[in-house]
Coordinates of C-alpha atoms in Angstrom, one line a residue:
M1 CA 118.3 145.2 80.7
K2 CA 116.6 144.0 77.5
T3 CA 115.0 140.4 77.2
R4 CA 114.1 137.9 74.8
F5 CA 111.6 134.7 74.6
L6 CA 111.4 131.9 72.7
A7 CA 108.6 129.6 72.0
A8 CA 108.9 126.0 71.4
R9 CA 106.8 123.4 70.0
A10 CA 104.3 121.9 72.8
I11 CA 104.9 119.1 75.0
E12 CA 102.8 116.5 75.6
P13 CA 101.5 116.5 79.5
R14 CA 101.8 113.5 81.4
A15 CA 99.6 112.4 84.1
G16 CA 100.6 112.5 87.3
T17 CA 103.4 114.5 86.7
G18 CA 104.2 118.8 86.9
V19 CA 105.3 118.2 82.6
G20 CA 103.0 120.8 81.2
P21 CA 102.9 121.1 77.5
S22 CA 105.0 124.5 76.5
T23 CA 108.5 124.6 77.0
A24 CA 110.4 128.0 76.9
S25 CA 114.0 129.6 76.7
F26 CA 115.0 132.9 78.2
E27 CA 118.4 135.2 77.9
I28 CA 118.8 138.5 79.4
A29 CA 120.8 140.4 77.2
P30 CA 123.9 143.1 77.6
A31 CA 122.0 147.1 77.8
R32 CA 125.2 147.6 75.1
A33 CA 125.1 144.8 73.0
P34 CA 126.1 145.4 69.8
R35 CA 124.0 145.2 66.8
A36 CA 125.8 142.8 64.7
K37 CA 123.9 140.0 62.8
P38 CA 123.6 137.4 65.3
K39 CA 124.9 133.8 64.3
R40 CA 121.8 132.0 63.1
L41 CA 122.0 128.8 66.0
R42 CA 120.0 125.7 65.8
R43 CA 119.3 123.3 69.0
R44 CA 117.5 120.4 69.3
L45 CA 115.6 119.7 72.6
P46 CA 115.1 116.9 74.5
K47 CA 111.8 115.3 74.6
T48 CA 110.3 116.8 71.5
G49 CA 112.9 116.5 68.9
A50 CA 111.6 119.9 67.8
S51 CA 114.1 121.9 66.2
V52 CA 114.3 125.6 67.3
N53 CA 116.6 129.4 65.7
E54 CA 117.7 130.6 68.9
R55 CA 118.2 134.0 66.8
Q56 CA 114.9 134.2 65.1
V57 CA 113.2 136.5 67.8
R58 CA 112.2 139.9 66.3
G59 CA 114.6 142.9 67.8
V60 CA 117.0 140.0 69.9
R61 CA 120.1 140.7 69.9
P62 CA 122.9 138.1 71.4
G63 CA 123.0 137.5 75.1
R64 CA 125.1 135.8 77.8
R65 CA 123.9 133.3 80.8
Y66 CA 124.1 133.8 83.8
N67 CA 126.8 131.6 85.7
A68 CA 125.1 129.5 89.1
R69 CA 126.5 131.8 91.6
A70 CA 126.7 131.7 95.9
P71 CA 123.3 133.7 97.5
H72 CA 124.1 137.1 98.6
P73 CA 123.9 137.0 102.6
S74 CA 123.8 140.6 102.9
K75 CA 121.1 140.7 100.3
N76 CA 119.2 138.2 101.8
S77 CA 119.2 139.5 105.2
D78 CA 116.9 142.1 104.2
I79 CA 114.2 140.1 102.7
V80 CA 110.8 139.8 104.8
P81 CA 109.3 136.2 104.7
L82 CA 106.1 135.9 102.5
D83 CA 103.2 136.4 104.1
S84 CA 101.2 133.8 101.7
E85 CA 97.8 135.0 103.1
R86 CA 97.5 138.1 102.4
P87 CA 94.7 139.3 100.5
D88 CA 96.4 140.9 97.7
L89 CA 98.8 138.2 96.9
T90 CA 99.3 137.7 93.1
L91 CA 100.5 134.4 91.8
G92 CA 102.6 134.2 88.4
I93 CA 102.3 131.2 86.3
V94 CA 104.4 130.6 83.3
G95 CA 103.5 127.5 81.2
T96 CA 100.1 126.7 80.6
G97 CA 99.5 123.5 79.7
V98 CA 97.2 120.8 81.7
M99 CA 99.5 121.7 85.0
G100 CA 99.4 124.9 84.7
R101 CA 95.6 125.2 84.0
G102 CA 94.7 123.6 87.0
I103 CA 97.0 125.1 89.3
A104 CA 95.3 128.6 88.1
Q105 CA 92.2 127.0 89.0
V106 CA 92.6 126.5 92.4
A107 CA 94.2 129.2 93.3
A108 CA 92.3 131.4 91.5
Q109 CA 89.3 129.6 93.1
A110 CA 90.9 130.2 96.2
G111 CA 90.6 134.2 95.7
I112 CA 94.2 134.9 94.7
R113 CA 95.0 137.2 91.8
V114 CA 96.9 134.9 89.1
V115 CA 98.6 135.8 86.3
L116 CA 98.9 133.6 82.9
Y117 CA 101.8 133.4 80.7
D118 CA 103.2 131.3 78.1
T119 CA 105.7 132.0 75.2
R120 CA 102.9 131.3 72.5
S121 CA 100.8 134.0 72.4
D122 CA 97.4 132.1 72.1
A123 CA 98.3 129.7 75.1
A124 CA 97.8 132.0 78.1
P125 CA 94.3 133.4 76.5
A126 CA 93.2 130.2 76.3
A127 CA 94.3 128.5 79.1
R128 CA 92.1 131.3 80.6
D129 CA 88.9 130.5 78.7
Y130 CA 89.7 126.9 79.4
V131 CA 89.9 127.8 83.1
A132 CA 86.8 130.1 83.2
S133 CA 85.1 126.9 81.2
A134 CA 85.8 124.4 83.7
L135 CA 84.5 126.7 86.7
G136 CA 81.1 127.6 84.9
K137 CA 80.8 123.4 84.5
L138 CA 81.0 123.3 88.5
A139 CA 78.7 125.6 88.7
E140 CA 76.2 124.2 86.6
K141 CA 76.8 120.8 88.4
G142 CA 76.0 122.9 91.8
R143 CA 79.6 121.7 93.0
I144 CA 80.4 125.6 93.4
P145 CA 77.8 128.9 93.8
A146 CA 77.6 130.6 90.3
E147 CA 78.8 133.7 92.0
A148 CA 81.7 132.1 93.3
A149 CA 83.0 131.0 89.4
A150 CA 82.6 134.0 88.3
R151 CA 84.5 135.3 90.8
A152 CA 87.6 133.2 90.3
T153 CA 87.3 133.7 86.9
R154 CA 87.7 137.7 87.3
Q155 CA 91.1 137.0 89.1
L156 CA 92.6 135.7 85.7
D157 CA 94.8 138.0 83.8
I158 CA 97.1 137.1 81.0
A159 CA 100.9 138.7 80.8
H160 CA 101.6 138.7 77.2
V161 CA 105.6 139.6 78.3
L162 CA 107.3 138.3 81.2
T163 CA 107.7 141.8 82.9
H164 CA 104.0 141.8 83.4
L165 CA 104.7 139.2 86.4
S166 CA 106.9 141.8 88.2
S167 CA 103.9 142.1 90.8
C168 CA 104.2 138.8 91.7
Q169 CA 105.2 137.5 95.2
I170 CA 105.1 134.0 93.8
V171 CA 105.8 132.6 90.5
I172 CA 105.0 129.2 89.9
E173 CA 107.2 127.0 86.8
A174 CA 104.8 124.4 84.7
I175 CA 106.7 124.3 81.4
A176 CA 107.9 121.1 80.3
E177 CA 111.2 118.8 82.0
N178 CA 113.7 120.1 80.5
L179 CA 116.7 121.4 83.0
E180 CA 118.4 123.8 80.6
A181 CA 114.9 125.6 79.6
K182 CA 114.0 125.5 83.0
R183 CA 117.3 127.1 84.0
E184 CA 117.0 130.0 81.7
L185 CA 113.5 130.6 82.7
F186 CA 115.0 131.3 86.2
Q187 CA 117.4 133.4 85.4
H188 CA 115.2 135.6 83.6
L189 CA 112.5 135.5 86.3
E190 CA 115.4 137.1 88.5
A191 CA 115.4 140.0 86.5
V192 CA 111.7 140.9 86.6
V193 CA 110.5 139.9 90.5
A194 CA 111.5 141.5 93.5
E195 CA 113.8 140.3 95.7
E196 CA 111.6 139.0 98.1
C197 CA 109.4 137.2 95.3
V198 CA 109.3 133.0 95.8
L199 CA 110.2 131.2 92.7
A200 CA 108.5 127.6 92.9
T201 CA 109.1 124.8 90.0
N202 CA 106.3 122.3 89.7
T203 CA 109.1 119.5 88.0
S204 CA 108.5 116.2 88.2
S205 CA 111.6 114.6 87.7
L206 CA 114.4 117.4 87.6
Q207 CA 116.2 118.4 90.8
V208 CA 115.4 121.4 92.2
T209 CA 119.1 122.3 93.6
A210 CA 120.2 122.1 90.1
I211 CA 117.0 124.4 88.7
A212 CA 118.4 127.1 91.6
A213 CA 121.8 126.6 91.1
A214 CA 121.7 128.9 87.7
C215 CA 119.5 131.8 89.8
K216 CA 122.0 135.0 91.3
R217 CA 119.4 133.6 94.6
P218 CA 119.2 129.8 94.7
D219 CA 117.6 130.3 98.1
R220 CA 114.7 131.3 97.3
V221 CA 113.9 128.3 94.5
A222 CA 112.1 125.3 96.2
G223 CA 110.2 122.7 94.6
F224 CA 106.3 123.0 94.6
H225 CA 105.2 119.7 93.1
F226 CA 101.6 119.5 91.6
F227 CA 99.9 116.4 90.5
N228 CA 97.7 115.6 87.7
P229 CA 94.4 116.6 87.4
V230 CA 95.3 119.2 89.7
P231 CA 91.6 120.2 91.3
L232 CA 90.9 116.7 91.9
M233 CA 94.9 115.6 93.7
K234 CA 94.5 117.4 96.3
V235 CA 98.1 116.7 97.1
V236 CA 101.4 119.4 96.4
E237 CA 105.0 118.3 97.5
V238 CA 106.9 121.5 98.7
V239 CA 110.7 120.5 98.4
D240 CA 113.8 122.1 100.1
G241 CA 116.7 122.1 97.5
V242 CA 120.5 122.2 99.2
M243 CA 119.9 126.1 99.2
T244 CA 116.3 126.7 99.8
A245 CA 115.8 129.3 103.2
P246 CA 113.4 127.5 105.5
W247 CA 111.1 130.7 104.7
V248 CA 110.5 130.1 101.3
C249 CA 108.9 125.9 102.1
D250 CA 107.3 128.0 105.0
A251 CA 105.3 130.0 102.9
L252 CA 104.8 127.5 99.7
T253 CA 103.3 125.4 103.0
V254 CA 101.2 127.9 103.7
F255 CA 99.8 128.7 100.0
A256 CA 98.8 124.9 99.3
R257 CA 96.5 125.4 102.5
R258 CA 95.4 128.2 101.1
C259 CA 94.2 126.5 97.8
G260 CA 92.7 123.5 99.4
H261 CA 95.9 120.9 99.3
T262 CA 97.5 119.3 101.6
P263 CA 101.3 119.9 101.3
V264 CA 104.2 117.4 102.6
R265 CA 107.3 118.6 103.4
A266 CA 110.7 116.9 101.2
K267 CA 114.2 117.1 101.0
D268 CA 115.5 117.7 96.8
S269 CA 115.9 114.0 96.3
P270 CA 115.2 111.4 92.9
G271 CA 111.2 111.0 92.8
F272 CA 111.1 113.4 96.0
I273 CA 108.1 111.5 97.8
V274 CA 105.5 109.7 95.8
N275 CA 107.3 108.7 92.9
H276 CA 110.1 107.4 95.0
A277 CA 107.5 105.7 97.4
G278 CA 105.7 104.8 93.8
R279 CA 109.0 101.7 92.9
G280 CA 107.6 99.1 94.8
F281 CA 104.4 98.3 93.0
G282 CA 105.1 98.1 89.5
T283 CA 108.8 96.9 89.8
E284 CA 108.2 94.1 92.1
A285 CA 105.4 93.3 90.1
L286 CA 107.3 92.6 87.1
A287 CA 109.7 90.4 89.0
C288 CA 107.0 88.5 89.4
L289 CA 105.9 88.2 86.2
R290 CA 109.5 87.7 85.3
E291 CA 109.5 84.8 87.4
G292 CA 106.9 83.1 85.9
V293 CA 104.6 83.2 89.1
A294 CA 102.0 84.0 87.3
E295 CA 100.4 85.8 84.7
F296 CA 100.0 89.4 84.8
Y297 CA 96.3 89.7 84.9
E298 CA 96.6 86.7 87.5
I299 CA 99.2 89.3 89.4
D300 CA 96.4 92.1 89.3
R301 CA 93.7 90.2 90.4
I302 CA 95.5 89.3 93.4
L303 CA 96.6 92.7 94.0
R304 CA 93.2 94.0 93.7
D305 CA 91.2 91.7 96.0
C306 CA 93.8 90.1 98.3
A307 CA 95.5 93.8 99.0
G308 CA 93.2 96.6 98.4
F309 CA 94.2 98.4 95.2
R310 CA 91.9 100.3 93.3
M311 CA 94.2 99.1 90.2
G312 CA 96.6 96.3 89.1
P313 CA 99.7 97.4 88.3
F314 CA 99.8 96.0 84.2
E315 CA 96.3 97.9 84.7
L316 CA 98.4 100.9 86.1
F317 CA 100.9 100.4 83.2
D318 CA 98.4 100.6 80.2
L319 CA 96.8 104.1 81.5
T320 CA 99.6 105.9 82.6
G321 CA 101.6 104.5 79.1
L322 CA 105.2 102.6 79.0
D323 CA 106.6 105.4 77.2
V324 CA 106.1 107.3 80.6
S325 CA 106.1 104.6 83.1
H326 CA 109.6 102.6 81.8
P327 CA 111.9 106.1 81.5
V328 CA 110.6 107.0 85.0
M329 CA 111.5 103.6 86.7
E330 CA 115.2 104.0 84.8
S331 CA 115.5 108.0 85.9
I332 CA 114.9 106.8 89.5
Y333 CA 117.1 103.8 89.2
N334 CA 120.4 105.7 87.8
Q335 CA 119.8 108.4 89.6
Y336 CA 120.4 106.5 92.8
Y337 CA 123.1 105.0 90.9
Q338 CA 121.8 101.7 90.1
E339 CA 119.8 101.0 93.9
P340 CA 118.5 97.3 93.8
R341 CA 115.7 98.2 95.1
Y342 CA 114.5 100.6 92.4
R343 CA 116.0 98.1 89.3
P344 CA 113.7 98.2 86.2
S345 CA 113.0 95.3 84.2
P346 CA 113.6 94.0 80.8
L347 CA 110.2 93.2 79.8
T348 CA 109.2 96.9 79.9
A349 CA 111.9 97.7 78.3
Q350 CA 111.1 95.3 75.4
R351 CA 107.8 95.9 75.0
L352 CA 108.5 99.9 75.4
V353 CA 110.5 99.4 72.0
A354 CA 107.9 97.3 70.4
G355 CA 105.3 99.8 71.3
L356 CA 103.0 97.9 73.2
L357 CA 102.5 101.1 75.5
G358 CA 98.9 100.4 76.4
R359 CA 95.9 102.4 76.0
K360 CA 97.9 105.1 74.1
S361 CA 98.9 102.8 71.3
G362 CA 96.1 101.4 69.3
N363 CA 94.7 99.9 72.5
R364 CA 97.1 97.4 72.8
G365 CA 99.6 97.5 76.3
F366 CA 99.3 94.4 78.5
Y367 CA 95.6 94.0 78.2
E368 CA 93.9 94.6 74.8
Y369 CA 90.9 97.5 75.1
A370 CA 87.8 97.1 72.4
D371 CA 85.5 100.7 73.0
G372 CA 87.2 101.6 76.2
A373 CA 87.3 98.1 77.9
A374 CA 89.7 95.4 78.4
K375 CA 88.7 92.4 77.0
P376 CA 88.2 89.7 79.4
M377 CA 91.5 86.9 80.2
P378 CA 90.6 83.7 81.2
V379 CA 89.6 82.4 84.5
A380 CA 91.2 78.8 85.8
A381 CA 87.9 76.6 85.9
V382 CA 87.5 74.8 89.0
P383 CA 88.3 71.4 88.8
G384 CA 85.7 69.3 89.6
A385 CA 88.1 67.1 92.0
D386 CA 87.3 65.0 95.4
V387 CA 88.8 67.0 98.3
P388 CA 90.8 64.5 100.9
K389 CA 91.5 64.7 104.5
V390 CA 93.1 68.3 104.9
W391 CA 96.4 68.7 107.1
V392 CA 97.4 72.1 107.9
A393 CA 100.5 72.8 109.7
R394 CA 101.1 74.5 112.9
H395 CA 103.4 77.1 112.0
G396 CA 102.8 80.4 109.7
L397 CA 99.5 81.3 109.5
H398 CA 97.7 78.5 110.5
D399 CA 94.8 79.6 112.3
E400 CA 93.6 81.7 109.7
V401 CA 93.9 78.6 107.6
A402 CA 92.4 76.0 109.5
T403 CA 89.3 78.4 110.1
T404 CA 88.2 78.4 106.7
V405 CA 88.8 74.9 105.9
A406 CA 86.6 74.1 108.5
K407 CA 83.9 76.3 107.4
L408 CA 84.2 75.0 103.6
G409 CA 83.4 71.8 105.5
A410 CA 86.3 69.6 104.8
Q411 CA 87.6 66.7 106.9
L412 CA 90.4 67.9 109.4
D413 CA 93.7 65.2 109.7
R414 CA 94.1 66.2 113.3
G415 CA 97.7 64.4 113.5
D416 CA 100.7 65.3 114.6
R417 CA 101.8 64.2 110.8
P418 CA 99.7 64.5 108.0
G419 CA 98.1 60.9 107.1
P420 CA 99.6 59.1 103.8
D421 CA 96.7 60.6 101.7
S422 CA 96.4 64.4 103.0
L423 CA 96.3 67.4 101.0
I424 CA 99.2 69.1 103.0
L425 CA 99.0 72.9 103.7
V426 CA 101.0 75.2 104.8
A427 CA 100.6 79.2 104.9
P428 CA 104.4 80.7 105.4
L429 CA 105.5 84.3 105.5
G430 CA 108.4 85.3 103.1
Q431 CA 108.9 81.5 102.1
D432 CA 108.1 80.1 99.1
A433 CA 106.2 76.6 98.6
T434 CA 109.5 74.3 98.5
T435 CA 111.1 76.1 101.7
A436 CA 107.8 75.4 103.7
A437 CA 107.3 71.7 103.0
L438 CA 110.8 70.7 103.7
A439 CA 111.1 73.1 106.9
E440 CA 108.1 71.2 107.8
N441 CA 109.4 67.7 106.9
V442 CA 106.4 66.7 105.0
D443 CA 105.7 64.9 101.2
P444 CA 106.1 68.2 99.0
T445 CA 104.2 66.4 96.2
R446 CA 101.3 66.7 98.4
T447 CA 101.8 70.0 100.0
V448 CA 100.1 73.3 98.8
A449 CA 100.7 76.4 100.1
V450 CA 98.2 79.2 101.4
D451 CA 98.4 82.9 101.4
A452 CA 96.4 84.3 104.6
L453 CA 98.1 88.1 105.7
F454 CA 95.4 89.7 104.1
G455 CA 92.7 87.5 104.8
L456 CA 91.0 85.1 102.6
A457 CA 87.3 86.5 102.0
K458 CA 87.9 88.2 98.5
R459 CA 89.8 85.9 97.2
R460 CA 92.8 83.1 98.1
T461 CA 95.8 82.6 96.9
L462 CA 97.2 78.7 96.0
M463 CA 100.8 78.6 95.8
T464 CA 102.4 74.8 94.5
T465 CA 105.8 73.2 95.1
P466 CA 107.7 72.2 91.6
A467 CA 106.8 68.8 92.9
T468 CA 103.2 69.2 93.4
S469 CA 101.0 66.8 92.1
A470 CA 97.9 67.6 89.5
A471 CA 95.5 65.9 92.1
M472 CA 96.7 67.5 95.1
R473 CA 96.6 71.2 93.1
D474 CA 93.3 70.0 92.1
A475 CA 92.1 69.1 95.1
A476 CA 93.0 72.4 97.2
H477 CA 91.5 74.6 94.2
A478 CA 88.0 73.0 94.7
L479 CA 88.1 73.1 98.6
F480 CA 89.0 77.0 98.7
A481 CA 86.7 78.2 95.6
G482 CA 84.2 76.0 97.6
D483 CA 82.3 78.9 99.1
G484 CA 82.2 80.6 95.3
V485 CA 85.0 82.7 96.0
P486 CA 87.9 83.2 93.2
V487 CA 90.8 81.0 93.4
S488 CA 94.3 81.6 92.0
V489 CA 96.7 79.6 92.1
I490 CA 100.1 80.5 91.0
G491 CA 103.9 78.9 90.8
D492 CA 106.8 78.6 93.8
S493 CA 107.8 82.5 95.1
P494 CA 109.0 83.4 98.7
G495 CA 106.7 85.5 99.7
F496 CA 103.5 84.5 97.3
V497 CA 102.6 87.6 94.9
A498 CA 101.1 89.9 97.7
Q499 CA 103.0 89.6 100.4
R500 CA 106.2 90.5 98.4
V501 CA 104.8 93.4 96.7
V502 CA 103.1 94.8 99.7
A503 CA 106.6 94.2 101.7
H504 CA 108.4 95.6 99.0
I505 CA 106.4 99.2 99.1
V506 CA 106.8 99.3 102.7
N507 CA 110.7 98.2 102.9
I508 CA 111.0 101.7 100.3
G509 CA 108.8 103.8 102.8
C510 CA 110.6 102.8 105.4
D511 CA 114.2 103.8 103.4
I512 CA 112.4 106.8 102.6
V513 CA 112.2 108.4 106.5
Q514 CA 115.8 106.3 107.3
Q515 CA 117.1 108.7 104.4
R516 CA 115.1 112.0 106.4
I517 CA 113.5 113.0 102.7
C518 CA 109.8 113.7 104.7
S519 CA 108.4 112.7 108.0
P520 CA 107.1 109.7 108.9
P521 CA 103.2 111.1 108.3
D522 CA 103.6 113.4 105.3
L523 CA 105.1 109.8 104.0
D524 CA 102.1 108.1 104.4
L525 CA 99.8 111.1 103.2
A526 CA 101.3 111.6 100.2
V527 CA 101.2 108.1 99.4
T528 CA 97.5 107.6 99.8
L529 CA 96.4 111.1 98.6
G530 CA 99.2 110.7 95.1
L531 CA 99.1 107.3 94.8
G532 CA 95.8 106.1 95.6
Y533 CA 97.0 103.1 97.9
P534 CA 94.7 101.5 100.7
K535 CA 97.5 102.7 103.6
G536 CA 100.4 104.5 103.5
P537 CA 104.0 102.5 104.1
L538 CA 104.1 102.9 107.1
G539 CA 101.1 102.5 108.4
W540 CA 100.7 99.3 106.2
G541 CA 103.7 98.1 108.0
D542 CA 101.6 98.6 111.3
A543 CA 98.9 96.9 110.2
I544 CA 100.3 93.8 108.9
G545 CA 103.1 93.8 111.7
A546 CA 106.7 95.2 111.3
A547 CA 108.2 92.0 112.2
R548 CA 106.5 89.9 110.1
V549 CA 107.4 92.7 107.2
A550 CA 110.9 92.0 108.0
E551 CA 110.2 88.1 108.0
I552 CA 109.2 88.3 104.0
L553 CA 111.9 90.3 103.3
E554 CA 114.3 87.6 105.1
G555 CA 112.7 85.1 103.5
L556 CA 113.1 86.8 99.9
L557 CA 116.6 87.7 100.5
A558 CA 117.3 84.3 101.4
T559 CA 115.6 82.6 98.4
S560 CA 117.0 85.0 96.2
G561 CA 120.4 86.4 97.2
D562 CA 119.2 89.5 96.1
P563 CA 120.2 92.9 98.0
R564 CA 117.0 94.4 96.5
Y565 CA 115.3 92.6 99.6
R566 CA 117.5 93.6 102.1
A567 CA 115.7 95.6 105.0
S568 CA 115.7 99.1 106.1
P569 CA 117.5 99.9 109.0
W570 CA 114.4 102.2 110.0
L571 CA 112.3 98.9 109.3
R572 CA 114.9 96.3 111.5
R573 CA 115.0 98.7 114.7
R574 CA 111.1 98.9 114.8
A575 CA 110.7 95.5 114.7
R576 CA 112.8 94.7 117.2
L577 CA 111.7 97.0 119.4
G578 CA 108.3 96.7 118.7
L579 CA 107.7 100.4 117.8
S580 CA 105.2 101.6 115.4
L581 CA 107.2 102.3 111.7
L582 CA 105.6 106.1 112.1
H583 CA 107.6 106.3 115.5
P584 CA 110.2 108.8 114.5
E585 CA 113.8 109.7 115.6
A586 CA 114.3 111.5 118.9
Q587 CA 116.7 113.7 117.2
S588 CA 113.9 114.4 114.4

């Protein structure tokens, strides 16, 4: 059977995804194909807009494409599951861009023979040189022994034609995120590799099942999603397609550990684990911005200082680029048939059209950049206001607020009801300042809400009602800034900023495990390693308290009426039973 390859223009890789810089199209030609002059067909590939002549390949005859077929049980029963620990294991990598190179490096360092293939003749040798250079730099810095770098480099081989991958026990595809190209590649690989060879896709956004369905043996196809940069991001999602045989993901799990990575198991679903769990952070921050709760930079400050994120959501948007972030938001939203929890924002759609992508677009996104650093954003000056007596409502997080007020030297109004001139402080969970003031039956013109859920040590978030007077707002600001801790004053919002963003993250995480996409421990492991959050969604929910998270969501739902904030059954039941969110189902 004759084979052919088609090269296409390189696609720039996307940070944190499995998109590499090469794409490929493959066909299998019948052995007795006629030698008639082929038609000149042109195809426009998505994302790049590159126009490719499908017949402009030397010595190629027009061929036929395979349709999806069910697996052959009689053949599959004879397959011996792969031993990923075998010393002579050979890995094939198709697509030698950023992701392919990274995978090659970690595999070679693990003592695995790696065969690199790319449709561009110069790409695989360049990738080998790149990995060798990276290993050499690690040796120069003393991070690995020089002999280890040399030994790993010797594990790297080049395949000049795809048939050179015939000896591989595992082949990982790391080409562009183009479903048709991946399907054609896997069809062609089936004609090259042995029956027991595992075929893995590093896709970050496409259905593994859709890729596998084009194969004669979809049972040996699985997802194997690394994150960029592969040598540093020590997590990999091992994804079962609908037709994937259990032994395939078992083998890939062992292989991931052999490469020094932490495998997390996932069912085939939009966004798998990490990209799915990451929907809460940015989308809820955008909802706060759109509602006028605070400026984008103030939202970033609150989420960094109060909730402990390494980077604010708008800083992250600028780093990743809205040309990457917004399509991912839309993709997952639409793949889940407009599930409100994943709803994107028109703000990013508008900025994308305007070309305000972030650092990559002339150093302008939400922030403006000069010499690689964001230009300073304004900080509200601390008012020189006198602080009257302070009355703290007994409900909500009263103790935390009252203790801080006392430490700051304010005179407490200890009456059952606030005095006629007292500053009134409320500390609600999931409510806005207006609702909290009305629930306490106090004067809204003197009421300021304080978010004490995440402590008051690094930053203090104050929230006013629409009726709060400027004098009382300034008095509260002056009081809470009295020891030098920064203060953010925001508009009325159920759940402030940090409460609602973290509760949304926890709720989405709960629904991921409710859908049995992954196990509770794998969810938290994937999120902490893949997204760098301070805690995994379920562990974070436990730290706050499941009942408190549910209360925040109930307040958001009651105020907004938006089904986006309905609590997951996983969260509701464990909150009522007093169970950890990491507690599995008995039948799981």
